[in-house]
PDB file of C-alpha atoms in Angstrom:
ATOM      1  CA  MET A  26      15.777   9.406   6.891  1.00 88.00           C
ATOM      2  CA  ILE A  27      12.376   7.728   7.023  1.00 91.00           C
ATOM      3  CA  THR A  28      11.837   5.071   9.685  1.00 90.00           C
ATOM      4  CA  TYR A  29       8.889   2.762  10.212  1.00 87.00           C
ATOM      5  CA  GLN A  30       8.176  -0.362  12.236  1.00 88.00           C
ATOM      6  CA  GLY A  31       7.115  -3.508  10.459  1.00 83.00           C
ATOM      7  CA  ARG A  32       5.731  -6.616  12.103  1.00 83.00           C
ATOM      8  CA  TRP A  33       9.176  -7.958  12.949  1.00 86.00           C
ATOM      9  CA  LEU A  34      11.776  -5.444  11.795  1.00 89.00           C
ATOM     10  CA  LYS A  35      12.367  -1.706  11.974  1.00 92.00           C
ATOM     11  CA  SER A  36      13.299  -0.237   8.601  1.00 91.00           C
ATOM     12  CA  GLY A  37      14.991   2.963   7.520  1.00 92.00           C
ATOM     13  CA  GLU A  38      15.006   4.570   4.064  1.00 94.00           C
ATOM     14  CA  VAL A  39      17.465   7.020   2.544  1.00 95.00           C
ATOM     15  CA  TRP A  40      16.366   8.565  -0.744  1.00 96.00           C
ATOM     16  CA  PHE A  41      18.535   9.609  -3.668  1.00 96.00           C
ATOM     17  CA  ASP A  42      21.971  10.656  -2.399  1.00 85.00           C
ATOM     18  CA  ASP A  43      20.954  11.875   1.054  1.00 87.00           C
ATOM     19  CA  LYS A  44      23.009  10.635   4.005  1.00 86.00           C
ATOM     20  CA  PRO A  45      21.552   8.297   6.645  1.00 85.00           C
ATOM     21  CA  VAL A  46      20.814   9.686  10.092  1.00 82.00           C
ATOM     22  CA  HIS A  47      22.068   7.508  12.939  1.00 71.00           C
ATOM     23  CA  LYS A  48      19.027   5.606  14.153  1.00 75.00           C
ATOM     24  CA  GLU A  49      18.598   2.064  15.385  1.00 88.00           C
ATOM     25  CA  VAL A  50      17.118   0.137  12.447  1.00 93.00           C
ATOM     26  CA  ASP A  51      17.342  -3.477  11.325  1.00 93.00           C
ATOM     27  CA  ILE A  52      17.272  -2.799   7.582  1.00 93.00           C
ATOM     28  CA  LEU A  53      18.579   0.299   5.821  1.00 94.00           C
ATOM     29  CA  THR A  54      17.400   0.825   2.240  1.00 95.00           C
ATOM     30  CA  TYR A  55      18.938   3.336  -0.155  1.00 96.00           C
ATOM     31  CA  ILE A  56      16.419   4.290  -2.831  1.00 97.00           C
ATOM     32  CA  GLN A  57      17.465   5.568  -6.261  1.00 98.00           C
ATOM     33  CA  CYS A  58      21.117   6.315  -5.567  1.00 95.00           C
ATOM     34  CA  ASP A  59      23.246   7.486  -8.456  1.00 96.00           C
ATOM     35  CA  ASN A  60      25.784   4.730  -7.701  1.00 96.00           C
ATOM     36  CA  PRO A  61      25.716   1.360  -5.898  1.00 96.00           C
ATOM     37  CA  VAL A  62      26.360   1.412  -2.138  1.00 95.00           C
ATOM     38  CA  ASN A  63      29.433  -0.517  -1.006  1.00 93.00           C
ATOM     39  CA  GLY A  64      28.586  -3.715   0.845  1.00 92.00           C
ATOM     40  CA  ALA A  65      24.878  -3.576   0.016  1.00 94.00           C
ATOM     41  CA  ASP A  66      22.654  -5.734  -2.160  1.00 94.00           C
ATOM     42  CA  CYS A  67      22.008  -3.333  -5.069  1.00 97.00           C
ATOM     43  CA  ARG A  68      19.616  -3.580  -7.992  1.00 97.00           C
ATOM     44  CA  PRO A  69      19.364  -1.179 -10.960  1.00 98.00           C
ATOM     45  CA  PHE A  70      16.237   0.956 -11.165  1.00 98.00           C
ATOM     46  CA  HIS A  71      15.303   2.842 -14.319  1.00 99.00           C
ATOM     47  CA  THR A  72      13.241   6.005 -14.287  1.00 99.00           C
ATOM     48  CA  LEU A  73      12.293   9.037 -16.382  1.00 99.00           C
ATOM     49  CA  LEU A  74      13.473  12.447 -15.165  1.00 99.00           C
ATOM     50  CA  ILE A  75      12.189  15.869 -16.236  1.00 98.00           C
ATOM     51  CA  ASP A  76      14.475  18.889 -15.803  1.00 98.00           C
ATOM     52  CA  LEU A  77      12.318  21.639 -14.277  1.00 98.00           C
ATOM     53  CA  SER A  78      14.902  24.421 -14.618  1.00 98.00           C
ATOM     54  CA  PRO A  79      13.664  25.802 -18.004  1.00 98.00           C
ATOM     55  CA  SER A  80      10.830  28.329 -18.041  1.00 98.00           C
ATOM     56  CA  ALA A  81       7.239  27.089 -17.960  1.00 98.00           C
ATOM     57  CA  THR A  82       6.881  28.063 -21.621  1.00 98.00           C
ATOM     58  CA  GLU A  83       9.981  26.073 -22.554  1.00 98.00           C
ATOM     59  CA  LEU A  84       8.796  23.086 -20.514  1.00 98.00           C
ATOM     60  CA  LEU A  85       5.404  23.139 -22.195  1.00 97.00           C
ATOM     61  CA  ALA A  86       7.090  23.089 -25.600  1.00 97.00           C
ATOM     62  CA  THR A  87       8.815  19.781 -24.733  1.00 96.00           C
ATOM     63  CA  LEU A  88       5.457  18.044 -24.283  1.00 98.00           C
ATOM     64  CA  SER A  89       3.909  16.287 -27.255  1.00 97.00           C
ATOM     65  CA  GLU A  90       1.412  18.333 -29.252  1.00 97.00           C
ATOM     66  CA  ASN A  91      -1.431  15.982 -28.331  1.00 97.00           C
ATOM     67  CA  THR A  92      -0.583  16.247 -24.631  1.00 98.00           C
ATOM     68  CA  ARG A  93      -0.532  20.039 -24.767  1.00 98.00           C
ATOM     69  CA  TYR A  94      -3.965  19.955 -26.399  1.00 98.00           C
ATOM     70  CA  LYS A  95      -5.381  17.636 -23.729  1.00 98.00           C
ATOM     71  CA  ILE A  96      -3.977  19.818 -20.942  1.00 98.00           C
ATOM     72  CA  ARG A  97      -5.552  22.930 -22.458  1.00 97.00           C
ATOM     73  CA  ARG A  98      -8.865  21.168 -22.976  1.00 97.00           C
ATOM     74  CA  GLY A  99      -8.843  19.899 -19.402  1.00 96.00           C
ATOM     75  CA  ALA A 100      -8.345  23.404 -18.045  1.00 95.00           C
ATOM     76  CA  GLU A 101     -10.504  25.398 -20.451  1.00 95.00           C
ATOM     77  CA  LYS A 102     -13.343  23.128 -21.571  1.00 96.00           C
ATOM     78  CA  ASP A 103     -13.553  20.335 -19.001  1.00 96.00           C
ATOM     79  CA  GLY A 104     -13.131  22.727 -16.090  1.00 95.00           C
ATOM     80  CA  VAL A 105     -11.034  20.340 -13.983  1.00 97.00           C
ATOM     81  CA  LYS A 106      -9.557  21.724 -10.759  1.00 98.00           C
ATOM     82  CA  TYR A 107      -6.175  21.035  -9.155  1.00 98.00           C
ATOM     83  CA  ARG A 108      -5.259  21.012  -5.460  1.00 98.00           C
ATOM     84  CA  GLY A 109      -1.920  20.187  -3.839  1.00 98.00           C
ATOM     85  CA  TRP A 110      -0.699  19.742  -0.263  1.00 97.00           C
ATOM     86  CA  ASN A 111       2.957  19.712   0.752  1.00 93.00           C
ATOM     87  CA  SER A 112       1.910  19.113   4.352  1.00 89.00           C
ATOM     88  CA  SER A 113      -1.133  16.875   4.241  1.00 88.00           C
ATOM     89  CA  PRO A 114      -3.900  17.206   6.852  1.00 92.00           C
ATOM     90  CA  PRO A 115      -5.401  13.927   8.151  1.00 94.00           C
ATOM     91  CA  GLU A 116      -8.610  14.335   6.147  1.00 97.00           C
ATOM     92  CA  VAL A 117      -6.622  14.598   2.892  1.00 97.00           C
ATOM     93  CA  MET A 118      -4.585  11.495   3.718  1.00 97.00           C
ATOM     94  CA  ALA A 119      -7.802   9.645   4.594  1.00 97.00           C
ATOM     95  CA  ALA A 120      -9.507  10.701   1.344  1.00 98.00           C
ATOM     96  CA  PHE A 121      -6.525   9.593  -0.739  1.00 98.00           C
ATOM     97  CA  SER A 122      -6.225   6.296   1.153  1.00 98.00           C
ATOM     98  CA  GLU A 123      -9.875   5.420   0.577  1.00 97.00           C
ATOM     99  CA  PHE A 124      -9.646   6.352  -3.115  1.00 97.00           C
ATOM    100  CA  TYR A 125      -6.407   4.380  -3.576  1.00 97.00           C
ATOM    101  CA  ASP A 126      -7.902   1.241  -2.017  1.00 97.00           C
ATOM    102  CA  ARG A 127     -10.754   1.339  -4.573  1.00 95.00           C
ATOM    103  CA  PHE A 128      -8.171   1.758  -7.351  1.00 95.00           C
ATOM    104  CA  ALA A 129      -6.042  -1.094  -5.977  1.00 95.00           C
ATOM    105  CA  SER A 130      -9.059  -3.389  -5.780  1.00 93.00           C
ATOM    106  CA  GLN A 131      -9.724  -2.796  -9.491  1.00 90.00           C
ATOM    107  CA  LYS A 132      -6.130  -3.705 -10.385  1.00 90.00           C
ATOM    108  CA  GLY A 133      -5.802  -6.643  -8.003  1.00 90.00           C
ATOM    109  CA  LEU A 134      -3.245  -4.819  -5.855  1.00 92.00           C
ATOM    110  CA  GLY A 135      -2.899  -4.797  -2.081  1.00 93.00           C
ATOM    111  CA  GLN A 136      -4.362  -2.006  -0.002  1.00 95.00           C
ATOM    112  CA  LEU A 137      -2.346   1.101   0.776  1.00 96.00           C
ATOM    113  CA  ASN A 138       0.320   0.800   3.474  1.00 95.00           C
ATOM    114  CA  ARG A 139      -0.940   3.501   5.809  1.00 95.00           C
ATOM    115  CA  VAL A 140       1.959   3.014   8.239  1.00 93.00           C
ATOM    116  CA  TYR A 141       4.374   3.916   5.453  1.00 94.00           C
ATOM    117  CA  LEU A 142       2.263   6.871   4.318  1.00 96.00           C
ATOM    118  CA  ASN A 143       2.245   8.227   7.880  1.00 95.00           C
ATOM    119  CA  ALA A 144       6.024   7.751   8.100  1.00 94.00           C
ATOM    120  CA  LEU A 145       6.484   9.857   4.954  1.00 96.00           C
ATOM    121  CA  GLU A 146       4.298  12.594   6.406  1.00 96.00           C
ATOM    122  CA  ALA A 147       6.154  12.487   9.736  1.00 94.00           C
ATOM    123  CA  ALA A 148       9.457  12.906   7.874  1.00 94.00           C
ATOM    124  CA  GLY A 149       8.108  15.949   6.006  1.00 95.00           C
ATOM    125  CA  VAL A 150       8.529  14.423   2.539  1.00 96.00           C
ATOM    126  CA  LEU A 151       4.934  13.543   1.629  1.00 98.00           C
ATOM    127  CA  ASP A 152       3.225  15.534  -1.120  1.00 98.00           C
ATOM    128  CA  ILE A 153      -0.377  14.820  -2.162  1.00 98.00           C
ATOM    129  CA  SER A 154      -2.362  16.327  -5.023  1.00 99.00           C
ATOM    130  CA  CYS A 155      -5.801  15.772  -6.517  1.00 98.00           C
ATOM    131  CA  VAL A 156      -7.708  16.783  -9.646  1.00 98.00           C
ATOM    132  CA  THR A 157     -11.507  16.992  -9.545  1.00 97.00           C
ATOM    133  CA  ASP A 158     -14.156  17.561 -12.181  1.00 95.00           C
ATOM    134  CA  LYS A 159     -16.134  20.807 -12.257  1.00 94.00           C
ATOM    135  CA  GLU A 160     -18.669  19.321  -9.818  1.00 94.00           C
ATOM    136  CA  GLY A 161     -15.890  18.584  -7.331  1.00 95.00           C
ATOM    137  CA  ARG A 162     -15.743  14.805  -7.796  1.00 95.00           C
ATOM    138  CA  ASP A 163     -12.286  13.265  -7.467  1.00 96.00           C
ATOM    139  CA  LEU A 164     -10.809  12.077 -10.767  1.00 97.00           C
ATOM    140  CA  VAL A 165      -7.106  11.462 -10.078  1.00 98.00           C
ATOM    141  CA  TRP A 166      -4.839  11.452  -7.007  1.00 98.00           C
ATOM    142  CA  HIS A 167      -1.027  11.673  -7.030  1.00 98.00           C
ATOM    143  CA  VAL A 168       1.393  11.108  -4.160  1.00 98.00           C
ATOM    144  CA  HIS A 169       5.057  12.132  -4.375  1.00 98.00           C
ATOM    145  CA  TYR A 170       8.157  11.802  -2.263  1.00 98.00           C
ATOM    146  CA  ARG A 171       9.440  15.374  -2.192  1.00 97.00           C
ATOM    147  CA  ASN A 172      12.687  16.860  -0.936  1.00 95.00           C
ATOM    148  CA  ARG A 173      14.364  20.172  -1.734  1.00 94.00           C
ATOM    149  CA  HIS A 174      15.672  19.060  -5.123  1.00 96.00           C
ATOM    150  CA  ARG A 175      13.488  16.278  -6.475  1.00 98.00           C
ATOM    151  CA  ALA A 176       9.859  15.139  -6.520  1.00 98.00           C
ATOM    152  CA  ARG A 177       9.305  11.451  -7.234  1.00 98.00           C
ATOM    153  CA  LEU A 178       5.922   9.945  -8.100  1.00 99.00           C
ATOM    154  CA  LEU A 179       4.954   7.187  -5.668  1.00 98.00           C
ATOM    155  CA  TYR A 180       1.265   6.620  -6.387  1.00 98.00           C
ATOM    156  CA  SER A 181      -1.047   7.630  -9.219  1.00 97.00           C
ATOM    157  CA  ALA A 182      -4.643   6.483  -8.835  1.00 97.00           C
ATOM    158  CA  SER A 183      -7.792   6.900 -10.903  1.00 95.00           C
ATOM    159  CA  LEU A 184     -10.985   4.872 -11.197  1.00 89.00           C
ATOM    160  CA  PHE A 185     -11.304   4.755 -14.994  1.00 78.00           C
ATOM    161  CA  ARG A 186     -11.454   0.936 -14.871  1.00 78.00           C
ATOM    162  CA  GLU A 187     -14.848   1.073 -13.199  1.00 74.00           C
ATOM    163  CA  VAL A 188     -16.132   3.594 -15.770  1.00 73.00           C
ATOM    164  CA  GLU A 189     -17.926   2.262 -18.867  1.00 75.00           C
ATOM    165  CA  ASN A 190     -18.758   5.677 -20.332  1.00 83.00           C
ATOM    166  CA  SER A 191     -16.060   6.414 -22.924  1.00 89.00           C
ATOM    167  CA  ALA A 192     -16.476  10.188 -22.588  1.00 92.00           C
ATOM    168  CA  LEU A 193     -15.788   9.992 -18.854  1.00 90.00           C
ATOM    169  CA  ARG A 194     -12.809   7.683 -19.409  1.00 91.00           C
ATOM    170  CA  ASN A 195     -11.374  10.226 -21.858  1.00 94.00           C
ATOM    171  CA  LEU A 196     -11.988  13.004 -19.334  1.00 95.00           C
ATOM    172  CA  ILE A 197     -10.004  11.085 -16.716  1.00 95.00           C
ATOM    173  CA  GLY A 198      -7.150  10.659 -19.213  1.00 95.00           C
ATOM    174  CA  ARG A 199      -7.061  14.401 -19.893  1.00 97.00           C
ATOM    175  CA  ALA A 200      -7.318  15.135 -16.177  1.00 97.00           C
ATOM    176  CA  ASN A 201      -4.297  12.935 -15.471  1.00 98.00           C
ATOM    177  CA  ARG A 202      -2.160  14.784 -18.026  1.00 98.00           C
ATOM    178  CA  TYR A 203      -3.324  18.124 -16.637  1.00 98.00           C
ATOM    179  CA  HIS A 204      -2.526  16.775 -13.163  1.00 98.00           C
ATOM    180  CA  HIS A 205       1.086  15.894 -13.999  1.00 98.00           C
ATOM    181  CA  TRP A 206       1.583  19.274 -15.631  1.00 98.00           C
ATOM    182  CA  GLN A 207       0.235  21.145 -12.608  1.00 99.00           C
ATOM    183  CA  ASP A 208       2.411  19.029 -10.297  1.00 99.00           C
ATOM    184  CA  MET A 209       5.459  20.018 -12.342  1.00 99.00           C
ATOM    185  CA  LEU A 210       4.576  23.713 -12.239  1.00 98.00           C
ATOM    186  CA  ARG A 211       3.985  23.642  -8.485  1.00 98.00           C
ATOM    187  CA  PHE A 212       7.254  21.832  -7.829  1.00 98.00           C
ATOM    188  CA  LYS A 213       9.113  24.208 -10.135  1.00 98.00           C
ATOM    189  CA  GLN A 214       7.677  27.198  -8.273  1.00 98.00           C
ATOM    190  CA  ALA A 215       8.926  25.653  -5.014  1.00 97.00           C
ATOM    191  CA  GLY A 216      12.486  25.504  -6.385  1.00 98.00           C
ATOM    192  CA  ILE A 217      12.542  21.766  -7.061  1.00 98.00           C
ATOM    193  CA  ARG A 218      14.812  20.995 -10.004  1.00 98.00           C
ATOM    194  CA  VAL A 219      13.809  17.462 -11.026  1.00 98.00           C
ATOM    195  CA  TYR A 220      10.494  15.699 -11.595  1.00 99.00           C
ATOM    196  CA  ASP A 221      10.791  11.905 -11.369  1.00 99.00           C
ATOM    197  CA  PHE A 222       8.076   9.757 -12.937  1.00 98.00           C
ATOM    198  CA  GLY A 223       8.890   6.915 -10.543  1.00 98.00           C
ATOM    199  CA  GLY A 224       9.991   4.218 -12.941  1.00 98.00           C
ATOM    200  CA  TRP A 225      10.558   3.181 -16.541  1.00 98.00           C
ATOM    201  CA  TYR A 226       9.930  -0.307 -17.889  1.00 98.00           C
ATOM    202  CA  GLN A 227      13.000  -1.687 -19.657  1.00 97.00           C
ATOM    203  CA  GLY A 228      11.343  -4.806 -21.004  1.00 96.00           C
ATOM    204  CA  THR A 229       9.535  -5.447 -24.278  1.00 96.00           C
ATOM    205  CA  THR A 230       6.738  -7.906 -23.455  1.00 97.00           C
ATOM    206  CA  ASP A 231       4.412  -6.296 -20.881  1.00 97.00           C
ATOM    207  CA  THR A 232       1.930  -4.308 -22.963  1.00 97.00           C
ATOM    208  CA  GLU A 233       0.428  -2.451 -19.996  1.00 94.00           C
ATOM    209  CA  LYS A 234       3.837  -1.235 -18.815  1.00 96.00           C
ATOM    210  CA  LEU A 235       4.813  -0.283 -22.365  1.00 98.00           C
ATOM    211  CA  GLY A 236       1.640   1.798 -22.518  1.00 97.00           C
ATOM    212  CA  ILE A 237       2.639   3.541 -19.296  1.00 97.00           C
ATOM    213  CA  ASN A 238       6.044   4.266 -20.848  1.00 98.00           C
ATOM    214  CA  ARG A 239       4.344   5.874 -23.835  1.00 98.00           C
ATOM    215  CA  PHE A 240       2.241   8.040 -21.535  1.00 97.00           C
ATOM    216  CA  LYS A 241       5.311   9.224 -19.612  1.00 98.00           C
ATOM    217  CA  ALA A 242       7.271   9.866 -22.806  1.00 98.00           C
ATOM    218  CA  GLU A 243       4.618  12.413 -23.840  1.00 98.00           C
ATOM    219  CA  PHE A 244       6.199  14.763 -21.274  1.00 98.00           C
ATOM    220  CA  GLY A 245       9.756  14.515 -22.624  1.00 97.00           C
ATOM    221  CA  GLY A 246      12.609  13.863 -20.220  1.00 97.00           C
ATOM    222  CA  THR A 247      15.536  11.480 -20.002  1.00 98.00           C
ATOM    223  CA  VAL A 248      15.654   7.827 -18.924  1.00 98.00           C
ATOM    224  CA  VAL A 249      18.360   7.234 -16.308  1.00 98.00           C
ATOM    225  CA  THR A 250      19.611   4.316 -14.225  1.00 98.00           C
ATOM    226  CA  ASN A 251      19.611   4.594 -10.431  1.00 98.00           C
ATOM    227  CA  TYR A 252      20.224   1.902  -7.820  1.00 98.00           C
ATOM    228  CA  ASN A 253      18.119   0.550  -4.979  1.00 98.00           C
ATOM    229  CA  CYS A 254      20.366  -0.918  -2.289  1.00 97.00           C
ATOM    230  CA  LYS A 255      19.655  -2.805   0.929  1.00 94.00           C
ATOM    231  CA  LEU A 256      21.830  -3.298   4.006  1.00 93.00           C
ATOM    232  CA  LEU A 257      20.930  -5.853   6.695  1.00 92.00           C
ATOM    233  CA  LEU A 258      22.307  -4.273   9.863  1.00 87.00           C
ATOM    234  CA  THR A 259      21.288  -6.708  12.611  1.00 91.00           C
ATOM    235  CA  ALA A 260      21.481 -10.442  13.179  1.00 89.00           C
ATOM    236  CA  LYS A 261      17.683 -10.527  13.424  1.00 88.00           C
ATOM    237  CA  SER A 262      17.273  -8.969   9.982  1.00 86.00           C
ATOM    238  CA  ARG A 263      19.792 -11.328   8.403  1.00 83.00           C
ATOM    239  CA  LEU A 264      18.095 -14.340   9.998  1.00 86.00           C
ATOM    240  CA  LEU A 265      14.582 -13.380   8.920  1.00 81.00           C
ATOM    241  CA  VAL A 266      15.521 -12.294   5.390  1.00 75.00           C
ATOM    242  CA  ASN A 267      17.607 -15.407   4.760  1.00 75.00           C
ATOM    243  CA  ALA A 268      14.831 -17.595   6.176  1.00 74.00           C
ATOM    244  CA  GLY A 269      12.395 -15.960   3.778  1.00 66.00           C
ATOM    245  CA  LYS A 270      14.702 -16.653   0.836  1.00 69.00           C
ATOM    246  CA  TRP A 271      15.072 -20.288   1.933  1.00 64.00           C
ATOM    247  CA  LEU A 272      11.299 -20.684   2.200  1.00 56.00           C
ATOM    248  CA  GLU A 273      10.817 -19.156  -1.243  1.00 64.00           C
ATOM    249  CA  ARG A 274      13.310 -21.583  -2.765  1.00 59.00           C
ATOM    250  CA  ALA A 275      11.690 -24.495  -0.925  1.00 56.00           C
ATOM    251  CA  MET A 276       8.314 -23.654  -2.475  1.00 58.00           C
ATOM    252  CA  GLU A 277       9.658 -23.653  -6.039  1.00 59.00           C
ATOM    253  CA  PRO A 278       8.475 -26.572  -8.260  1.00 53.00           C
ATOM    254  CA  ARG A 279      11.114 -29.256  -8.690  1.00 49.00           C
ATOM    255  CA  ASN A 280      11.665 -32.000 -11.275  1.00 49.00           C
ATOM    256  CA  GLY A 281       9.118 -30.513 -13.649  1.00 44.00           C
ATOM    257  CA  ALA A 282       6.336 -30.544 -11.039  1.00 45.00           C
ATOM    258  CA  ARG A 283       3.547 -27.980 -11.383  1.00 36.00           C
ATOM    259  CA  MET A 284       1.984 -26.151  -8.462  1.00 37.00           C
TER     260      MET A 284
END
């Protein structure tokens, strides 16, 4: 179980169908369970899973023809290089964190939660990988939650939005496909059975998310429904969470007013 201290509350996370370890936490979150947790606030979560049990040759055959071509070109012509760390030294975590913050700034996202990243590393479930160009410049970083059976993508970051050169943007796209493929092979070699792309958009209106779906679908796999569930275990957590919900409702426009 992962534990980390927020500003007001201590949180614990249990992933997939692992069992919680008895620790004093205010909020216990079950992430991507196969079934809802009794007594918890549960929400469905859709994701794309790749079965890693077939041979590497069989896995490669499930990828789209265009994706296989881009992976080969990345390795043979572009000369991109792959590195992965199951136990991440501080300098690797720092390099990823700095790169991610640049990526997040481009997309209008918040900066990386370093407390959470350190909690993952302390629990022994953090996996980081990077692909560089032939000169050694970082192109793409991936971060996964990894246990004995499943590797789940948490973060994927590249800086193609700050690149105007179309050839370099295309290189980054090929590098990202090569990156996912190398992640899968490394996890397979470690005995991990399932690769989890970390989400699947079920809607029909968000064009960016639909594009991400198309990218993921290039690798094959099956869309499944899991559940994210939250238990408020202390009076303090119930008070603060309910107060937050009340404040959110109070800020909603009323009687047609615009804010």
